[in-house]
Amino acid sequence: MTVVKAENVIKDYGLNDQVIHALRGVNLEFQAGEFAAIAGPSGSGKSTFLHLAGCIDNLTAGSILVGGKDTGKMNRTQLAILRRQSIGFIFQAYNLIPVLSVEENISFPLTLLGIDKKEIRERTNQVLKEVGLDGMAKRRPKEMSGGQQQRVAIARALVKKPALILADEPTANLDSKIGREILELMLALNKSAGTTFIFSTHDTMVMDFARRLIRIRDGQIESDEIKG
Amino acid sequence: MTLFGIWELKKLALRNLTRHKVKTILTLAAIMVSVALYIVLNSWLGGMAIQSRRNIVNFEIGAAKLQTRLYFERKDEMPSYETFLDWEIFHEALYREGYVSAPRFVFSGTLFSQSGSAPILFHGINPAAEKEVLRYAQYVDFGRFVQDGNFEIALGTVAAERLRVGIPTRPLRLELEELIASVARSQAEADFIRSLYDITPSVRRGGDIFSTEERIVEGNERMILGRNASQADLDRYWNIIAASGRNDVRINAIIDIKAAPEMIRRHRWENELWPALRPEDRVLVAAAYVYEDFMDAYHLVEQDERQLNLILDAMIRAEYAGAIRHVNQLMDVVVVGVINSPAPLPNGNTAFIPLDVLQDRAGMMLEGGVTELIIRERGVPDSRLPGQSESSAVITAALELGLASMGRTLPDELAVFVWQDYMQDYLGYEALQTGAPQVVAGLLLFLSFLVISCTILLAILERTKEIGMMRALGMTDRQMIMLYMLEAGFLGFIGSVLGIILGCIINYPLVKYGIDFSAMGDLMDGGIGFRTTAIFRSMWNVPIIIGAGIAATLLSSFMAFLPTRRAVKKPITDSLRFE
């Protein structure tokens, strides 16, 4: 089943009276359960593609279908609901809410979905175990290491069981040992839950872990390799 | 999550308040102080306004007055010639319909005592009827209230002190010794008077302003009438003063009466009277006067009293000065009491004199006329301000009904005017006095909302990345706005609750004990200021207290709307990149 389908995607930015062509006719398709990385140097357009696939930025031309829905034809509220229901985000800087505890951070997307408290508690506890943070539910983010915070961010993305998780350079702020642990965790979750993961990265370790590696340069796909 | 399901995020909104505790506390303090100040000011001014209105009704006017329409038109000039007769009939008619009333003849003049003179507003009153409507007669500090048939007056404390009649409450020692010398008939009486006073030494610093040396200024000591002096002592003291003749005073007043002039010089007829008369009145006046060559003047020939009254009304309407006769009146009376009521007007340069003395024995040519009949609904508590049952229309209808039951009708020239009609100056002052501080308090409240706005603005700026993350996770623009409005609303709510508590704590002693302004009595001489003396009390204005809390909460919440709306217009990717 196709989770994301990008057709001739063009994205231009205006910067100081200049037009930056971030993506120049990108065509990509991701199937359910993929564990893919988009790699490329800074400014290559990998994060831009991730933002477009995550419906947090607008296309200049082309189309992106998420779960078969054309995001270009949706308004702001419809896009917000699509993100809420179907897409999980993992950010480089974790972006946790500092005044909420670990379990509150994780359950935040479920609260937005209007799920009842009992189910929220069950799902939060389950995902806490999955990411290895059992027993840290009441801690605040500032009381945790970077790796632990990223685990919380992964748990927050996973808890609503989305079809797609987008991770924007998830290991960039972590040392290689912790980075590897995080990647192993995500891979395990990918295998166990069948969730599609798409990373943007220029970290070779992430590229090694990925089952599909897409290289992008100057806004165009340079290579698209599926590993054995 | 529905729009209203945002309430589920209350925990986050509340937790957000703990991010910067000092900033939150300062913002809460700003709201608290503003709300408290608003409540206290409103309650205080509201209390003074209510007390003033009650005092006007209970001590000055009653609920309404029956007067001639012409008197009301010219009430500022106090036209003593605009009187009406047979007040007893109207009094009875009103009583039958559930109203009490009291007749008055009001005029101005000068009162002379042995020590000086003062301009006084005199009220010729019927003591029994007056006590039915107004309450000042219960507040006679020294002596007693006036009684029918006696050449006597009761004075306000301000007038009494100015004329140095009655018992001085705070004389200098030298002044007291002069008084004793003039009133005491024996050493025992002199000692008795001295014994009633406490001495407050008058101390002056000696030398230059840096000197610490102090010296007693002989004779300049302030004597304070002892609070413990018994009523019997005060009565004895009053009688000693009265026996000396110190309380004997003379009224000098010019009473205006209407009288058709016997003769009008031709030049006045042609230049003053004729051009000012209404065309229909000219026929009437022309028929009543005959021109005589040898005097070069017009002479009155009309004898019929009814016609003469119509002619007089025509001349008054034309404001012809010749129709008013100014009669200088002198009358010797004795001051029998000094009034010190909770309202400033009866305490001021005011005197009350029995109406029957003015009417019958003083030779003032009033011929039974009174200038007004003051009216109040029978049996209403003093705390109640006149309502619908004391409106002009209802009292007029009642009066007409009462008169009809007596086979009479209400003359056209008479009308009922309510207390507000006489108090426009005061009501304007009240609106200004209660309005201006409220505007200031409102501005302060608004400033505190600006503080909230700044707090939220800073919070939004600081949390730009977080806002981007929340939107990426699926929060809609509306939910984001609601979340921050909820946060600001909590700030407003907590600040309001604290403000209400602080306001009530401050207001409580102001309601229970008030503030004693009696020392300022001279300054509040029944002018246009608040009509209260002695103790000013605040009030509990529950709608204002609750309203201030609700308004502060809602306004605080609203203050978050614009900054948050601006924040959610920012592209999510820009928010996420924000450092």
Short mmCIF file of N, CA, C and O in Angstrom, two decimals, chain B residues 353-402:
data_model
loop_
_atom_site.label_atom_id
_atom_site.label_comp_id
_atom_site.label_asym_id
_atom_site.label_seq_id
_atom_site.Cartn_x
_atom_site.Cartn_y
_atom_site.Cartn_z
N ILE B 353 -37.37 77.95 61.31
CA ILE B 353 -38.20 78.84 62.14
C ILE B 353 -39.65 78.39 62.01
O ILE B 353 -40.06 77.96 60.91
N PRO B 354 -40.43 78.44 63.09
CA PRO B 354 -41.83 77.98 62.97
C PRO B 354 -42.60 78.80 61.93
O PRO B 354 -42.57 80.03 61.94
N LEU B 355 -43.30 78.07 61.06
CA LEU B 355 -44.02 78.73 59.97
C LEU B 355 -45.16 79.59 60.50
O LEU B 355 -45.43 80.67 59.97
N ASP B 356 -45.80 79.12 61.56
CA ASP B 356 -46.96 79.87 62.06
C ASP B 356 -46.55 81.25 62.58
O ASP B 356 -47.29 82.21 62.47
N VAL B 357 -45.33 81.34 63.11
CA VAL B 357 -44.84 82.63 63.59
C VAL B 357 -44.65 83.57 62.40
O VAL B 357 -45.05 84.74 62.44
N LEU B 358 -44.05 83.02 61.33
CA LEU B 358 -43.84 83.84 60.13
C LEU B 358 -45.18 84.29 59.56
O LEU B 358 -45.35 85.44 59.15
N GLN B 359 -46.14 83.33 59.55
CA GLN B 359 -47.42 83.60 58.89
C GLN B 359 -48.27 84.61 59.65
O GLN B 359 -48.84 85.53 59.07
N ASP B 360 -48.35 84.39 60.97
CA ASP B 360 -49.36 85.12 61.72
C ASP B 360 -48.84 86.33 62.48
O ASP B 360 -49.46 87.38 62.48
N ARG B 361 -47.68 86.13 63.11
CA ARG B 361 -47.32 87.13 64.12
C ARG B 361 -46.15 88.01 63.72
O ARG B 361 -45.91 89.02 64.35
N ALA B 362 -45.42 87.60 62.68
CA ALA B 362 -44.24 88.39 62.36
C ALA B 362 -44.55 89.54 61.41
O ALA B 362 -43.70 90.34 61.10
N GLY B 363 -45.76 89.55 60.93
CA GLY B 363 -46.15 90.65 60.05
C GLY B 363 -45.39 90.63 58.74
O GLY B 363 -45.02 91.68 58.21
N MET B 364 -45.15 89.45 58.23
CA MET B 364 -44.36 89.37 57.01
C MET B 364 -45.23 89.35 55.75
O MET B 364 -44.75 89.13 54.65
N MET B 365 -46.51 89.54 55.89
CA MET B 365 -47.45 89.64 54.77
C MET B 365 -47.42 88.41 53.87
O MET B 365 -47.49 88.51 52.66
N LEU B 366 -47.26 87.24 54.48
CA LEU B 366 -47.22 86.02 53.67
C LEU B 366 -48.63 85.54 53.34
O LEU B 366 -48.82 84.78 52.40
N GLU B 367 -49.59 85.97 54.15
CA GLU B 367 -51.00 85.67 53.93
C GLU B 367 -51.26 84.17 53.75
O GLU B 367 -52.02 83.76 52.87
N GLY B 368 -50.55 83.36 54.53
CA GLY B 368 -50.80 81.91 54.49
C GLY B 368 -50.10 81.19 53.36
O GLY B 368 -50.24 79.97 53.21
N GLY B 369 -49.36 81.93 52.55
CA GLY B 369 -48.70 81.30 51.40
C GLY B 369 -47.45 80.52 51.82
O GLY B 369 -46.76 80.89 52.76
N VAL B 370 -47.20 79.42 51.12
CA VAL B 370 -45.94 78.68 51.31
C VAL B 370 -45.30 78.51 49.94
O VAL B 370 -45.97 78.56 48.91
N THR B 371 -43.99 78.32 49.97
CA THR B 371 -43.30 78.18 48.68
C THR B 371 -43.25 76.73 48.22
O THR B 371 -43.06 76.47 47.04
N GLU B 372 -43.40 75.80 49.18
CA GLU B 372 -43.33 74.40 48.76
C GLU B 372 -43.96 73.49 49.80
O GLU B 372 -44.10 73.86 50.98
N LEU B 373 -44.34 72.31 49.32
CA LEU B 373 -44.80 71.25 50.20
C LEU B 373 -43.91 70.05 49.90
O LEU B 373 -43.93 69.53 48.77
N ILE B 374 -43.09 69.67 50.88
CA ILE B 374 -42.20 68.53 50.61
C ILE B 374 -42.97 67.24 50.92
O ILE B 374 -43.78 67.20 51.83
N ILE B 375 -42.66 66.19 50.13
CA ILE B 375 -43.52 64.98 50.15
C ILE B 375 -42.68 63.71 50.26
O ILE B 375 -41.61 63.61 49.66
N ARG B 376 -43.17 62.75 51.02
CA ARG B 376 -42.56 61.42 51.08
C ARG B 376 -43.67 60.39 51.26
O ARG B 376 -44.70 60.70 51.87
N GLU B 377 -43.44 59.21 50.75
CA GLU B 377 -44.43 58.14 50.94
C GLU B 377 -44.47 57.77 52.41
O GLU B 377 -43.42 57.68 53.05
N ARG B 378 -45.68 57.57 52.93
CA ARG B 378 -45.82 57.31 54.35
C ARG B 378 -45.25 55.94 54.71
O ARG B 378 -45.51 54.96 54.02
N GLY B 379 -44.45 55.89 55.75
CA GLY B 379 -43.98 54.61 56.30
C GLY B 379 -42.82 53.96 55.58
O GLY B 379 -42.43 52.85 55.93
N VAL B 380 -42.24 54.62 54.58
CA VAL B 380 -41.10 53.97 53.90
C VAL B 380 -39.86 54.09 54.78
O VAL B 380 -39.67 55.10 55.47
N PRO B 381 -39.01 53.06 54.79
CA PRO B 381 -37.79 53.17 55.60
C PRO B 381 -36.85 54.22 55.00
O PRO B 381 -36.85 54.45 53.79
N ASP B 382 -36.05 54.83 55.89
CA ASP B 382 -35.14 55.89 55.44
C ASP B 382 -34.11 55.37 54.45
O ASP B 382 -33.57 56.12 53.64
N SER B 383 -33.83 54.07 54.54
CA SER B 383 -32.79 53.52 53.67
C SER B 383 -33.27 53.38 52.23
O SER B 383 -32.47 53.18 51.33
N ARG B 384 -34.58 53.50 52.03
CA ARG B 384 -35.11 53.28 50.67
C ARG B 384 -35.15 54.59 49.88
O ARG B 384 -35.73 55.58 50.33
N LEU B 385 -34.54 54.56 48.73
CA LEU B 385 -34.60 55.74 47.86
C LEU B 385 -35.95 55.74 47.14
O LEU B 385 -36.54 54.68 46.92
N PRO B 386 -36.45 56.93 46.80
CA PRO B 386 -37.75 56.99 46.13
C PRO B 386 -37.77 56.14 44.86
O PRO B 386 -36.84 56.19 44.06
N GLY B 387 -38.81 55.37 44.72
CA GLY B 387 -38.96 54.54 43.52
C GLY B 387 -40.15 55.00 42.71
O GLY B 387 -40.54 56.18 42.74
N GLN B 388 -40.76 54.05 42.02
CA GLN B 388 -41.87 54.37 41.12
C GLN B 388 -43.02 55.03 41.88
O GLN B 388 -43.65 55.95 41.38
N SER B 389 -43.28 54.53 43.12
CA SER B 389 -44.42 55.05 43.87
C SER B 389 -44.22 56.50 44.30
O SER B 389 -45.16 57.15 44.76
N GLU B 390 -42.99 57.00 44.16
CA GLU B 390 -42.73 58.40 44.51
C GLU B 390 -42.29 59.20 43.29
O GLU B 390 -41.57 60.18 43.39
N SER B 391 -42.72 58.74 42.13
CA SER B 391 -42.43 59.51 40.91
C SER B 391 -43.43 60.65 40.81
O SER B 391 -44.48 60.65 41.48
N SER B 392 -43.09 61.61 39.97
CA SER B 392 -43.94 62.79 39.82
C SER B 392 -45.34 62.39 39.38
O SER B 392 -46.35 62.86 39.93
N ALA B 393 -45.42 61.48 38.40
CA ALA B 393 -46.72 61.10 37.85
C ALA B 393 -47.58 60.41 38.91
O ALA B 393 -48.78 60.72 39.04
N VAL B 394 -46.96 59.50 39.68
CA VAL B 394 -47.74 58.74 40.67
C VAL B 394 -48.20 59.66 41.80
O VAL B 394 -49.36 59.59 42.24
N ILE B 395 -47.30 60.53 42.28
CA ILE B 395 -47.70 61.44 43.38
C ILE B 395 -48.78 62.41 42.88
O ILE B 395 -49.77 62.68 43.58
N THR B 396 -48.61 62.90 41.66
CA THR B 396 -49.62 63.83 41.12
C THR B 396 -50.98 63.14 41.04
O THR B 396 -52.01 63.71 41.42
N ALA B 397 -50.96 61.89 40.53
CA ALA B 397 -52.22 61.15 40.42
C ALA B 397 -52.84 60.95 41.80
O ALA B 397 -54.07 61.11 41.97
N ALA B 398 -52.00 60.61 42.78
CA ALA B 398 -52.50 60.41 44.14
C ALA B 398 -53.07 61.71 44.71
O ALA B 398 -54.14 61.71 45.35
N LEU B 399 -52.37 62.79 44.45
CA LEU B 399 -52.82 64.10 44.95
C LEU B 399 -54.17 64.47 44.32
O LEU B 399 -55.09 64.92 45.02
N GLU B 400 -54.29 64.24 43.03
CA GLU B 400 -55.54 64.55 42.34
C GLU B 400 -56.69 63.70 42.87
O GLU B 400 -57.81 64.18 43.05
N LEU B 401 -56.36 62.45 43.14
CA LEU B 401 -57.36 61.53 43.68
C LEU B 401 -57.81 62.01 45.07
O LEU B 401 -59.01 62.06 45.37
N GLY B 402 -56.83 62.35 45.89
CA GLY B 402 -57.12 62.83 47.25
C GLY B 402 -57.95 64.10 47.22
O GLY B 402 -58.91 64.26 47.99
#
